[in-house]
XYZ file of C-alpha atoms in Angstrom:
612
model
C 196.637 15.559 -36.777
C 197.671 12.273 -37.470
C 199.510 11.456 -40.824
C 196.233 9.704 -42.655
C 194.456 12.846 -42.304
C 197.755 15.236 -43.786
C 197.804 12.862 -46.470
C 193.775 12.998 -47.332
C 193.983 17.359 -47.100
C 196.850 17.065 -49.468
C 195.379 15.438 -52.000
C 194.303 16.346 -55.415
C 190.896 17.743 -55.700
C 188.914 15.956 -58.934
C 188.361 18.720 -62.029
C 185.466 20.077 -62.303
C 183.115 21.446 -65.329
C 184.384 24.594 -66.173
C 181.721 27.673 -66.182
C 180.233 29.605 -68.655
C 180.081 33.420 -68.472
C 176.514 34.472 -68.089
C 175.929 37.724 -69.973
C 172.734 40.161 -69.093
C 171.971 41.745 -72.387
C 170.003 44.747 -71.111
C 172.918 45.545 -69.002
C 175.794 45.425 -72.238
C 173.267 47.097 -74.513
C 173.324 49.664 -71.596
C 176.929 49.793 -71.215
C 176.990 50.015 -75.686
C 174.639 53.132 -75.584
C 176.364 54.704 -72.812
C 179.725 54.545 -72.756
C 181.193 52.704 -76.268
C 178.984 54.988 -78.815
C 178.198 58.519 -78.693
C 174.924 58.517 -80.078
C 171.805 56.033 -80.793
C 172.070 57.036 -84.219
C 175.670 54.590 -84.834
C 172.719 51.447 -85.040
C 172.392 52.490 -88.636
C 175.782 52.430 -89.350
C 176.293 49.299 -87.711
C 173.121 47.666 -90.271
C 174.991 49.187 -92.892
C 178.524 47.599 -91.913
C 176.420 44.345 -92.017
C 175.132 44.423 -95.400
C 178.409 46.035 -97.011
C 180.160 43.403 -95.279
C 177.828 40.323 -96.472
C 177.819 42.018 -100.162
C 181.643 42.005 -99.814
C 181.871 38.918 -98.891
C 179.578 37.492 -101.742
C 181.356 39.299 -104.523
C 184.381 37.796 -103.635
C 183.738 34.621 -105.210
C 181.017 35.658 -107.317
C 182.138 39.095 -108.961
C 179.171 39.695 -110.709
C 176.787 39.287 -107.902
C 174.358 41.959 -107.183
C 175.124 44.605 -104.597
C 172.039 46.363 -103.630
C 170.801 47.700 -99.800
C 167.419 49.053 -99.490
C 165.954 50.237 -96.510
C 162.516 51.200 -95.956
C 161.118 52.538 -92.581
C 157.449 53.162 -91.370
C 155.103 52.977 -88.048
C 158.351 52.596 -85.714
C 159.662 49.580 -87.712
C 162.619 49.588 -89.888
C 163.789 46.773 -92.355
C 167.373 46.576 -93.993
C 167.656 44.213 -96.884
C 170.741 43.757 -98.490
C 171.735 41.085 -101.388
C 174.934 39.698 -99.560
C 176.559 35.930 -98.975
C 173.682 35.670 -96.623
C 173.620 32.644 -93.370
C 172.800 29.170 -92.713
C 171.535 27.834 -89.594
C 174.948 26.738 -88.619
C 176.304 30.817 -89.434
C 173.414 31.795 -87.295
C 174.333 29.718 -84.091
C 177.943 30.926 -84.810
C 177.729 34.502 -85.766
C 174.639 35.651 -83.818
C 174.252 33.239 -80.740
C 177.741 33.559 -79.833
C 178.479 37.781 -78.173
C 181.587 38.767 -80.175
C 181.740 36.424 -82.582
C 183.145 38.020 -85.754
C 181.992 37.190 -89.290
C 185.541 37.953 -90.362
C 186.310 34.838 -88.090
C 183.804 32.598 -90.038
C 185.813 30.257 -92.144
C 183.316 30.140 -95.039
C 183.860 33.784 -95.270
C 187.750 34.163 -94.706
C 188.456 35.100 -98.342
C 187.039 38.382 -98.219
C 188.614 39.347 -94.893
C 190.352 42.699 -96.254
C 187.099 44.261 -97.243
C 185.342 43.971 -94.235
C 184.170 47.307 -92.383
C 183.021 45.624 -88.587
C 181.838 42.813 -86.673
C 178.116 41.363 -87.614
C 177.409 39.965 -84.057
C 178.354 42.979 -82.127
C 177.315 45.555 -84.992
C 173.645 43.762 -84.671
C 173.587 43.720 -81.013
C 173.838 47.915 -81.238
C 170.489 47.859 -82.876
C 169.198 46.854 -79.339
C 170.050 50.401 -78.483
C 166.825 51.543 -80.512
C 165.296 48.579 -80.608
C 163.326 46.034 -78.318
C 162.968 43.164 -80.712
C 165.256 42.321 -84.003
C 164.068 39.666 -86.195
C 166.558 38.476 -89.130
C 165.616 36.607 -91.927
C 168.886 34.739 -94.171
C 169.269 32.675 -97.097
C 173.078 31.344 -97.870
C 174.585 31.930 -101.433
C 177.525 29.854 -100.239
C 175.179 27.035 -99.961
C 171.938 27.237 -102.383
C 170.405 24.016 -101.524
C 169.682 25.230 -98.019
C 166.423 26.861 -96.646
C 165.809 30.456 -95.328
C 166.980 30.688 -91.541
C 165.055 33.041 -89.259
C 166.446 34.150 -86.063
C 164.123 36.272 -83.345
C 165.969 38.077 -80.793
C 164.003 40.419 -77.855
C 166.472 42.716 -75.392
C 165.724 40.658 -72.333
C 168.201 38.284 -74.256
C 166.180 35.868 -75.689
C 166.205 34.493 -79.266
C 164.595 31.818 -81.480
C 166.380 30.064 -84.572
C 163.919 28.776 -87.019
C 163.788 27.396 -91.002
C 161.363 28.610 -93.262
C 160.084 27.748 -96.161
C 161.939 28.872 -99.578
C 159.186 31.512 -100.848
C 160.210 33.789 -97.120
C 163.483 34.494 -99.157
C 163.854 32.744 -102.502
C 166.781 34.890 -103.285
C 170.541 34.817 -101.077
C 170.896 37.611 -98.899
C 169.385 39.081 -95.508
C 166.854 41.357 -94.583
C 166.797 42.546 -90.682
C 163.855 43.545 -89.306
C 163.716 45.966 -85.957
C 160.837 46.993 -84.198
C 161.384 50.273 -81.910
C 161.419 50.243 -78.343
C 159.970 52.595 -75.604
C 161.275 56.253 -76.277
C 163.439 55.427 -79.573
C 160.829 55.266 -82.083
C 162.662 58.644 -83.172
C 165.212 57.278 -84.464
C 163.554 54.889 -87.065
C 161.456 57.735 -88.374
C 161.487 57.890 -92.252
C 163.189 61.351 -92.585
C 165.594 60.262 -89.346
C 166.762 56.997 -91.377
C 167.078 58.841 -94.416
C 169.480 61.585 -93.401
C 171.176 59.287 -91.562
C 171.773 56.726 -93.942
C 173.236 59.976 -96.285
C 175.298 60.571 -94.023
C 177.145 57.297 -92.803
C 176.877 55.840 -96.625
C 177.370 58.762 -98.902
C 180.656 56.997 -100.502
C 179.995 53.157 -100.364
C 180.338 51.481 -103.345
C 177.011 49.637 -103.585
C 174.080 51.011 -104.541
C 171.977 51.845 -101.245
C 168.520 53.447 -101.037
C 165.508 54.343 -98.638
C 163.102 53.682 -100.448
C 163.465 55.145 -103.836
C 166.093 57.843 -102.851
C 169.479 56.973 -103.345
C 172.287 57.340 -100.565
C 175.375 57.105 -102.350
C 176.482 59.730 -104.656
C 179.893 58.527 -106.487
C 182.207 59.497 -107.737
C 183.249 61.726 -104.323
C 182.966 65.590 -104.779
C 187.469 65.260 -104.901
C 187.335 62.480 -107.964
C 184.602 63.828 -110.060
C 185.617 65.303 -113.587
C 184.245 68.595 -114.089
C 184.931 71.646 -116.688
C 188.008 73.010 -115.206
C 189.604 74.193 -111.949
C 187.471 77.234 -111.514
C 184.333 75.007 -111.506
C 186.172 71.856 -108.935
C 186.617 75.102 -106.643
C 183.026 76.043 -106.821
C 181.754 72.380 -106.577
C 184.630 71.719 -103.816
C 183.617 75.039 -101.685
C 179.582 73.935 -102.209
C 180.550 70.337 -100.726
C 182.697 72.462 -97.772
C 179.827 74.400 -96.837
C 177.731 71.647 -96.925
C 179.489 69.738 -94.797
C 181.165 72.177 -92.772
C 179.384 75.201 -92.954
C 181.305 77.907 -94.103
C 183.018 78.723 -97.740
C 186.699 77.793 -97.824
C 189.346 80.153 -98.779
C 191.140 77.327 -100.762
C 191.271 73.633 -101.436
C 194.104 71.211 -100.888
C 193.948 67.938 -102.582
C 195.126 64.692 -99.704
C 195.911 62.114 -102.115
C 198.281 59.554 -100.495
C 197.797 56.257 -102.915
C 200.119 53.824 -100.387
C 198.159 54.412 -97.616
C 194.771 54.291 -99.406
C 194.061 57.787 -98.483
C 192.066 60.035 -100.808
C 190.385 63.483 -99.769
C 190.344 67.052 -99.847
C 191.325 69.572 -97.005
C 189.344 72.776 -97.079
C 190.906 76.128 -95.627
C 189.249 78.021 -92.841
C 188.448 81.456 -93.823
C 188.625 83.202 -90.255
C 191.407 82.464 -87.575
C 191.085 79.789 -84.807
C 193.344 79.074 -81.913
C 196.041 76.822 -82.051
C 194.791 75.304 -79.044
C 191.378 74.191 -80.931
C 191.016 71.088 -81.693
C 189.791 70.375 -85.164
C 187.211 67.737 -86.193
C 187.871 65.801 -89.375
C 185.858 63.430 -91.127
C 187.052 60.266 -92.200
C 185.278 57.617 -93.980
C 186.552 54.229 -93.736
C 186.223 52.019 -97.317
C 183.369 54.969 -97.806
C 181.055 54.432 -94.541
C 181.869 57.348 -92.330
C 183.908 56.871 -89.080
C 184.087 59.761 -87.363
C 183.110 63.311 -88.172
C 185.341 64.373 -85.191
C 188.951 62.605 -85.429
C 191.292 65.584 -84.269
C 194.647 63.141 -84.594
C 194.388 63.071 -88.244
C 196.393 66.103 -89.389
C 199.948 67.396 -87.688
C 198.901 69.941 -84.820
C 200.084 72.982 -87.025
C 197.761 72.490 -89.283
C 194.912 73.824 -87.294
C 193.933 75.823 -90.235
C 191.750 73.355 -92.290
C 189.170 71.120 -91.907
C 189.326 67.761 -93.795
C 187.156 64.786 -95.471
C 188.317 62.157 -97.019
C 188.454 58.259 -96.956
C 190.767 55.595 -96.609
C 191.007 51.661 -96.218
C 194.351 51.497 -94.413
C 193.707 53.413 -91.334
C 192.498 51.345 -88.011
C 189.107 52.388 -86.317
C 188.504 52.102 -81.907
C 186.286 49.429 -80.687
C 183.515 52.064 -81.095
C 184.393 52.516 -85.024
C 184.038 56.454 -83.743
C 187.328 57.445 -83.788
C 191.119 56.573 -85.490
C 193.223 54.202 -83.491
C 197.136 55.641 -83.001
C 199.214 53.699 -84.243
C 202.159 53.557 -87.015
C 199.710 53.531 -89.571
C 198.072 56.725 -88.641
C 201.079 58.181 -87.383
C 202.623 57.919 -91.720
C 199.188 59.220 -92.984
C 199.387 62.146 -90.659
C 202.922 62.843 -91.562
C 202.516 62.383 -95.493
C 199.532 64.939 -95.047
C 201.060 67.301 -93.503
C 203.898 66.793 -96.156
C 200.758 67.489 -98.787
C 199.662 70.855 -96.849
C 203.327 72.162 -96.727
C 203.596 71.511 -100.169
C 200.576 73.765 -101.152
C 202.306 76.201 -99.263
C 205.617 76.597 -101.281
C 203.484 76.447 -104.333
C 201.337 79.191 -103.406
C 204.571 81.614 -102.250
C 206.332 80.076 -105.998
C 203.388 81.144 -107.854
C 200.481 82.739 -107.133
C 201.831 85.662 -104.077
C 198.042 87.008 -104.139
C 196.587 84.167 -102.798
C 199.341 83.372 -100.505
C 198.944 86.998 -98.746
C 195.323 86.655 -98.565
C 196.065 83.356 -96.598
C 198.160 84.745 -94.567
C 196.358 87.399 -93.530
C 194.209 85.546 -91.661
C 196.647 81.966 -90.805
C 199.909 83.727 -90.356
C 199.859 81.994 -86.986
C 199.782 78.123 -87.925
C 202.778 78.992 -90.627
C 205.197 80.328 -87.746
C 204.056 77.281 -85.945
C 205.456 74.773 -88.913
C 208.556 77.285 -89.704
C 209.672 77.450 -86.470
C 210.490 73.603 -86.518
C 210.995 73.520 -90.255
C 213.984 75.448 -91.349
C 212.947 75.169 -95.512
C 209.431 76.434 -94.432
C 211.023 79.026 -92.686
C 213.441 80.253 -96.043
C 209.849 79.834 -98.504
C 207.809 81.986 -96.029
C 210.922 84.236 -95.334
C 209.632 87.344 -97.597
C 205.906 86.513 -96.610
C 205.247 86.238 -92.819
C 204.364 89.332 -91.160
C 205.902 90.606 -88.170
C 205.500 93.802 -86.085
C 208.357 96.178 -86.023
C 209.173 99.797 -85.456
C 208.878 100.077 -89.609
C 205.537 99.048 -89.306
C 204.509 95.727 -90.450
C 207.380 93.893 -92.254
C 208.856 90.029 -93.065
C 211.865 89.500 -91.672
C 213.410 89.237 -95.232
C 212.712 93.062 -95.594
C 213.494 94.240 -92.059
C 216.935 92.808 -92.274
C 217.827 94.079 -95.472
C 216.475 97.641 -93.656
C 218.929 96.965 -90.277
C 222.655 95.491 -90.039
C 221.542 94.196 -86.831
C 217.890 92.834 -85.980
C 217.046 93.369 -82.808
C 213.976 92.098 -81.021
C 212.523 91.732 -77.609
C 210.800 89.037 -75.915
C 207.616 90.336 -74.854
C 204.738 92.826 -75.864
C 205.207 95.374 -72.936
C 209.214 95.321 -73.444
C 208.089 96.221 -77.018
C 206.066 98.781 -76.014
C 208.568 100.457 -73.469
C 211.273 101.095 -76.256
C 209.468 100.879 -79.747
C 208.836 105.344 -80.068
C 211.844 105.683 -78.863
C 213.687 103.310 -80.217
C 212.274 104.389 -83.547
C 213.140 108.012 -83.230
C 216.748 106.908 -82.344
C 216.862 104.723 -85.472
C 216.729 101.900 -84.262
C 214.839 99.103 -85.867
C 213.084 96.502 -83.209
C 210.710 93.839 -84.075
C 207.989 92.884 -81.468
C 208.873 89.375 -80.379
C 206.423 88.710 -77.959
C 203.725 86.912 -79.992
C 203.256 83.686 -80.431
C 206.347 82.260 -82.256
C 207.869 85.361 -83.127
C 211.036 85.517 -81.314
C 211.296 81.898 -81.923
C 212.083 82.560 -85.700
C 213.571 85.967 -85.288
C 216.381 83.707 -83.583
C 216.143 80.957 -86.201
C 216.744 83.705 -89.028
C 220.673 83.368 -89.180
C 220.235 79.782 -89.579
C 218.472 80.217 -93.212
C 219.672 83.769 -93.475
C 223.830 83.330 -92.783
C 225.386 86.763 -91.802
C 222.335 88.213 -90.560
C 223.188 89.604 -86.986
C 220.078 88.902 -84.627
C 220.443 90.706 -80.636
C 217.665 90.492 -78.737
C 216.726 94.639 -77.091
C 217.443 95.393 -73.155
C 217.757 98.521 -71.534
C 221.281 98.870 -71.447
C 221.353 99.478 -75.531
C 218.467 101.439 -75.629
C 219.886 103.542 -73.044
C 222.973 103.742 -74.994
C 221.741 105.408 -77.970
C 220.153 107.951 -75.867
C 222.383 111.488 -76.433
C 223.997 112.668 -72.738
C 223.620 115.544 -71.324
C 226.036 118.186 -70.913
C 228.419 117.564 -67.778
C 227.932 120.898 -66.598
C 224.485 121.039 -67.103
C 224.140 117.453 -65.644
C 225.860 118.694 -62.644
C 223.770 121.684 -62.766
C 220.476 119.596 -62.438
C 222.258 117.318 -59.064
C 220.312 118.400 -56.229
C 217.060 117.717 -58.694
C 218.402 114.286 -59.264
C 219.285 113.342 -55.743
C 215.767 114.255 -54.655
C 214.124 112.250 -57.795
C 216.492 108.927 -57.098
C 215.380 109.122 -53.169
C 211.786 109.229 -53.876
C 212.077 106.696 -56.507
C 214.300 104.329 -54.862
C 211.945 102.327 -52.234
C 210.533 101.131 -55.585
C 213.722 99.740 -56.993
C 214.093 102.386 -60.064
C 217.244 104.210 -60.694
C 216.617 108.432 -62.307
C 218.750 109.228 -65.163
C 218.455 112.292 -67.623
C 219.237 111.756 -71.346
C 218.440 113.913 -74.145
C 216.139 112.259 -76.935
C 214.061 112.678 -79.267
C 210.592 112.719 -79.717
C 210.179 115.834 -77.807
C 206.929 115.539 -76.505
C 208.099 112.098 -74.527
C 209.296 113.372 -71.229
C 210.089 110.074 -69.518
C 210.854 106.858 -70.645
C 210.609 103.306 -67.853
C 212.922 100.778 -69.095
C 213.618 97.605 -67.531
C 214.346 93.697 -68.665
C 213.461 90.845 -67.190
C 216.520 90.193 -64.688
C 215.462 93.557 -63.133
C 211.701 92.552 -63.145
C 212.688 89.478 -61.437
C 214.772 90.936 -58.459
C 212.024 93.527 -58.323
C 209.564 90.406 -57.638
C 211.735 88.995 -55.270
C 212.488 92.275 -52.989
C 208.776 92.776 -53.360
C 208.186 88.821 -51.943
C 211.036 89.569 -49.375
C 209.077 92.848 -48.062
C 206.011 91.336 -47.432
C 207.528 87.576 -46.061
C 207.944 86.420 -42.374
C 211.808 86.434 -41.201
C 212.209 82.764 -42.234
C 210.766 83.605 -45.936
C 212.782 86.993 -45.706
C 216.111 85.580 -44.748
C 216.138 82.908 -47.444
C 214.635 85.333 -50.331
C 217.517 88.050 -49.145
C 220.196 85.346 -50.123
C 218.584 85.309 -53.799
C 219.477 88.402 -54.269
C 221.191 89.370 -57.348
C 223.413 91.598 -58.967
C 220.934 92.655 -61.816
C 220.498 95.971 -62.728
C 217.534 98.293 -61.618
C 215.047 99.601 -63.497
C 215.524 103.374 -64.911
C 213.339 106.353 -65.086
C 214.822 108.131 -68.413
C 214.303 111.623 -68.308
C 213.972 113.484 -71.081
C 216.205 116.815 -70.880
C 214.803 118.367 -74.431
C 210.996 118.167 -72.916
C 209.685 121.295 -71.912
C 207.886 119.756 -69.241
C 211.175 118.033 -67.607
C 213.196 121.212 -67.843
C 210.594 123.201 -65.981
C 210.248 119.979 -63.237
C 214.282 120.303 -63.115
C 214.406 123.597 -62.269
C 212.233 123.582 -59.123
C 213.659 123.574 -55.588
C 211.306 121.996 -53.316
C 212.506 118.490 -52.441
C 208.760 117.609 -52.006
C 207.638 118.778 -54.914
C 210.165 117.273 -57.142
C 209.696 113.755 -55.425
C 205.548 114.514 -56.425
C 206.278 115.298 -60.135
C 208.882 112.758 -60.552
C 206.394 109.954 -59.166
C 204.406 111.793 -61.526
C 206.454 111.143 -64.412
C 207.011 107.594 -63.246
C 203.351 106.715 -63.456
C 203.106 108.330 -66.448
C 205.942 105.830 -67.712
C 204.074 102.869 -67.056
C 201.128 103.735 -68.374
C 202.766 104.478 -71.885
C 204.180 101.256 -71.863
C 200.971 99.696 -70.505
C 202.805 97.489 -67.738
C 201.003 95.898 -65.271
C 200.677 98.082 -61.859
C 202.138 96.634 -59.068
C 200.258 97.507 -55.610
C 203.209 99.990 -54.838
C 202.848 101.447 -58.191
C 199.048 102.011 -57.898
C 199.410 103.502 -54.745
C 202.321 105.954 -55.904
C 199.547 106.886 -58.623
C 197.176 107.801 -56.163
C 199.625 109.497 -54.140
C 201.163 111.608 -56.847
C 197.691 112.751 -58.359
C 196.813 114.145 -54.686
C 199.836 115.772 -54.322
C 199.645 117.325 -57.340
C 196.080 118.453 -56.612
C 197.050 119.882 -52.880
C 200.102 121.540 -54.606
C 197.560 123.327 -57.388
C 194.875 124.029 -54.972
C 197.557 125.711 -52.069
C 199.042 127.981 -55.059
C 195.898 129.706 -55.769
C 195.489 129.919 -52.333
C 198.801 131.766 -51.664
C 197.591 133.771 -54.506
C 194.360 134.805 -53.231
């Protein structure tokens, strides 16, 4: 290559025309209906947004304007007419020619920025989700002198831009006319428009009607005077079922004037699980977002179900749902702050009401005391907890017990609670949701209280020993129980207790459940598996088989000779065990069931035999 021709490749190319993006309208209004709103039904919120908007807008240099929307629906046609700021040619080219243009970007229309609820271009492009042709007719209250503008869109992406003569719209404003397409003429049905314009404008400010029914109904339901607080909870719990469906056990007022946030939260009256997510509805400057924003509330506070609306909080591109941010983040913290509030004022002054709540939310108040040590000290004499006294709070169970013990789980519970009870002992049943989490937090808003979580080594220690000699008596019955019962990692001991008619007691914690799980793993690995589960052994201490000397039963078991025999009763006895403290059966264990009921069925059936 010589160096003329290096020198012509390296030279600079001359600019050229930059492109245009080329946008297929059937395919966005395609992407809009299908995967940026939930439902064809948002196109009347969006015509809503418009007129709201374009009132706003107006009103903010001309206070005294008039702010009226009427809509009016028949034969698969719907027309919006609002008396707003209204367009010019010039806003038409800008705001509706242009795909995501924003009014709030229009410079003639900057002053009212604040009040705006959405975006006109985009908001009237939804409408193609119902519709196959929009027509919108405009005349400018910014600038009198000039005509009506008409612009005629179809959804294959063409439009028209017209003048018209004054009498099409001698007054400012807009009026948008849509005319159904194929399969959506449901959705501008009469009654369809009507319920749905109740629902997304219930709380604007203007006055809005289909036809001669009004939508809005202001004050809302939480502002209204009325009577006195007996009749707000009637009108409240009538606006809750409503909405909601179902009568609320109480009302909680969500007032939070720096973040624009007014409402009410209403209280479930049946338990839900904490995992449930809860659906909210939130109105934004009184057109309804969402009727599903679960972010709204802290996640404790699973128990209610609120409404209310705001002008600070950010909406998604879909205007569906809350955007997280800082701004939510404060609102959900101050009303949580709002709902924990309610909460010491119920246990400060009116106990009745506080019981019946938690009767049935118990669960979502351990979730917020756990973390929140002055929750914890209000609800102290109030949350219920199951111990061997029968239901108590943990304020009353430690002024029963110097020390408060508690174990970790429901079948550890189970194991020791009769007997544990009969020994004087008081336990509380940690293994619920939360529970041992603030049994351990109690010293911390309780000082001196003594808190020891229940194994099997002080259980066993309150259990009365037997007489040496008659302990020694009973060692040939032992040694024969402890062989049959020691493939299965359980230890035989005899104690004297009380209540009688309890002949054996299984007690284990979890370090001995854990090396029974690995011994079990190690049994049934290959010698690679086996060798390296052998070297996790541990030192922890078997589980125990606690006989019961004072039973009838177990003295008559102790006094028999035949080795067999006494390794059939005591598997027997160990079966019986686990099924009192309704552990899970291991394969070994089922099998030692199965094998002990035989045996003891071969044993009856060969003594009437000898009999015979």
């Amino acid at each position: 290559m010589d160096s003329q021709s290096s020198q012509a490749s390296q030279a600079p190319h001359p600019p050229q025309s930059p492109h245009t993006f080329q946008v297929d309208l059937r395919g966005l209004v395609d992407l809009l209906s299908h995967h940026l709103y939930s439902s064809p039904k948002v196109y009347l919120r969006e015509l809503l947004q418009n007129a709201v908007d374009a009132i706003t807008a107006r009103r903010a240099t001309e206070p005294d304007a008039p702010a009226r929307v009427r809509l009016s629906a028949e034969g698969g046609a719907l027309r919006v007419e609002d008396t707003g700021v209204g367009l010019t040619e010039a806003d038409v080219h800008d705001l509706l020619a242009t795909i995501g243009r924003s009014s709030k970007r229009a410079e003639s229309l900057q002053e009212a920025r604040s009040g705006f609820l959405g975006q006109f271009g985009i908001g009237l492009l939804a409408c193609f989700v119902v519709a196959e042709r929009i027509r919108v007719v405009s005349r400018s209250a910014r600038t009198p002198e000039a005509p009506p503008v008409e612009w005629a869109a179809c959804d294959d992406g063409s439009y028209t831009v017209r003048t018209l003569p004054d009498a099409e719209r001698p007054e400012p404003g807009t009026t948008v006319h849509l005319v159904a397409r194929a399969g959506a003429a449901e959705w501008l049905a009469p009654e369809r428009v009507r319920s749905l314009a109740r629902d997304f404008g219930s709380l604007l400010p203007y006055d809005v009607r289909v036809g001669d029914e009004a939508v809005t109904d202001l004050p809302a339901p939480w502002d209204r005077s009325y009577p006195g607080p007996a009749a707000r909870r009637v009108a409240l719990a009538r606006h809750c079922h409503d909405l909601f469906g179902f009568t609320p056990l109480d009302t909680i007022d969500l007032a939070v004037p720096l973040a624009g946030v007014r409402g009410v939260a209403y209280v479930l009256p049946a338990a839900v699980s904490p995992a449930q997510r809860a659906g909210h509805r939130v109105h934004l400057k009184g057109m309804l977002l969402t009727e599903r924003a679960e972010q709204l509330l802290p996640d404790w506070a699973f128990f209610v179900r609120c409404v209310l609306d705001t002008d600070s909080l950010r909406p998604t591109a879909s205007r569906e749902a809350l955007y997280e941010d800082e701004t939510l983040a404060a609102v959900r913290e101050a009303l949580g702050e709002r709902i924990r509030a309610w909460l010491t004022g119920l246990a400060a002054g009116d106990p009745e009401r506080l019981a019946a709540f938690l009767s049935v939310h118990h669960l979502g108040v351990k979730s917020l005391a756990r973390h929140d040590r002055e929750m914890l000290r209000t609800m102290l004499p109030w949350l219920p907890f199951e111990t061997t006294d029968g239901q108590l709070s943990l304020e009353e169970f430690a002024q029963r017990h110097p020390v408060v013990h508690f174990t970790r789980t429901v079948e550890e519970y189970r194991q020791v609670a009769p007997i544990a009870s009969a020994q004087g002992i008081g336990v509380i049943n940690g293994g619920y949701t939360y529970d041992s989490e603030l049994v351990e937090a109690l010293p911390s808003v309780r000082p001196g209280t003594v808190v020891a979580e229940l194994d099997a080594d002080t259980v066993t220690a309150h259990l009365d020993a037997v007489d040496p000699a008659e302990e020694l008596a009973l060692s040939g019955f032992l040694t024969a129980a402890r062989a049959r019962l020691d493939p299965l990692g359980c230890d035989v001991v005899l104690r004297a207790f009380h209540p009688l008619s309890l002949p054996a007691l299984h007690l284990d914690d979890r370090d001995a459940r854990h090396e029974q799980a690995r011994a079990d793993a190690e049994a049934h690995a290959d010698d690679l598996w086996a060798g390296i589960l052998g070297s996790l052994r541990g030192s922890a201490p078997r589980a125990r088989l606690v006989l019961n000397h004072l039973n009838p039963l177990v003295r008559r078991i102790s006094a028999l000779h035949d080795p067999e025999l006494i390794g059939t009763a005591t598997e027997s006895l160990y079966g019986q065990a686990l099924l009192m403290a309704q552990r899970p059966l291991r394969p070994a264990d089922s099998a030692l069931l199965n094998r002990a009921f035989l045996g003891l069925l071969e044993w009856a059936t060969h003594s009437e035999d000898g009999q015979a």
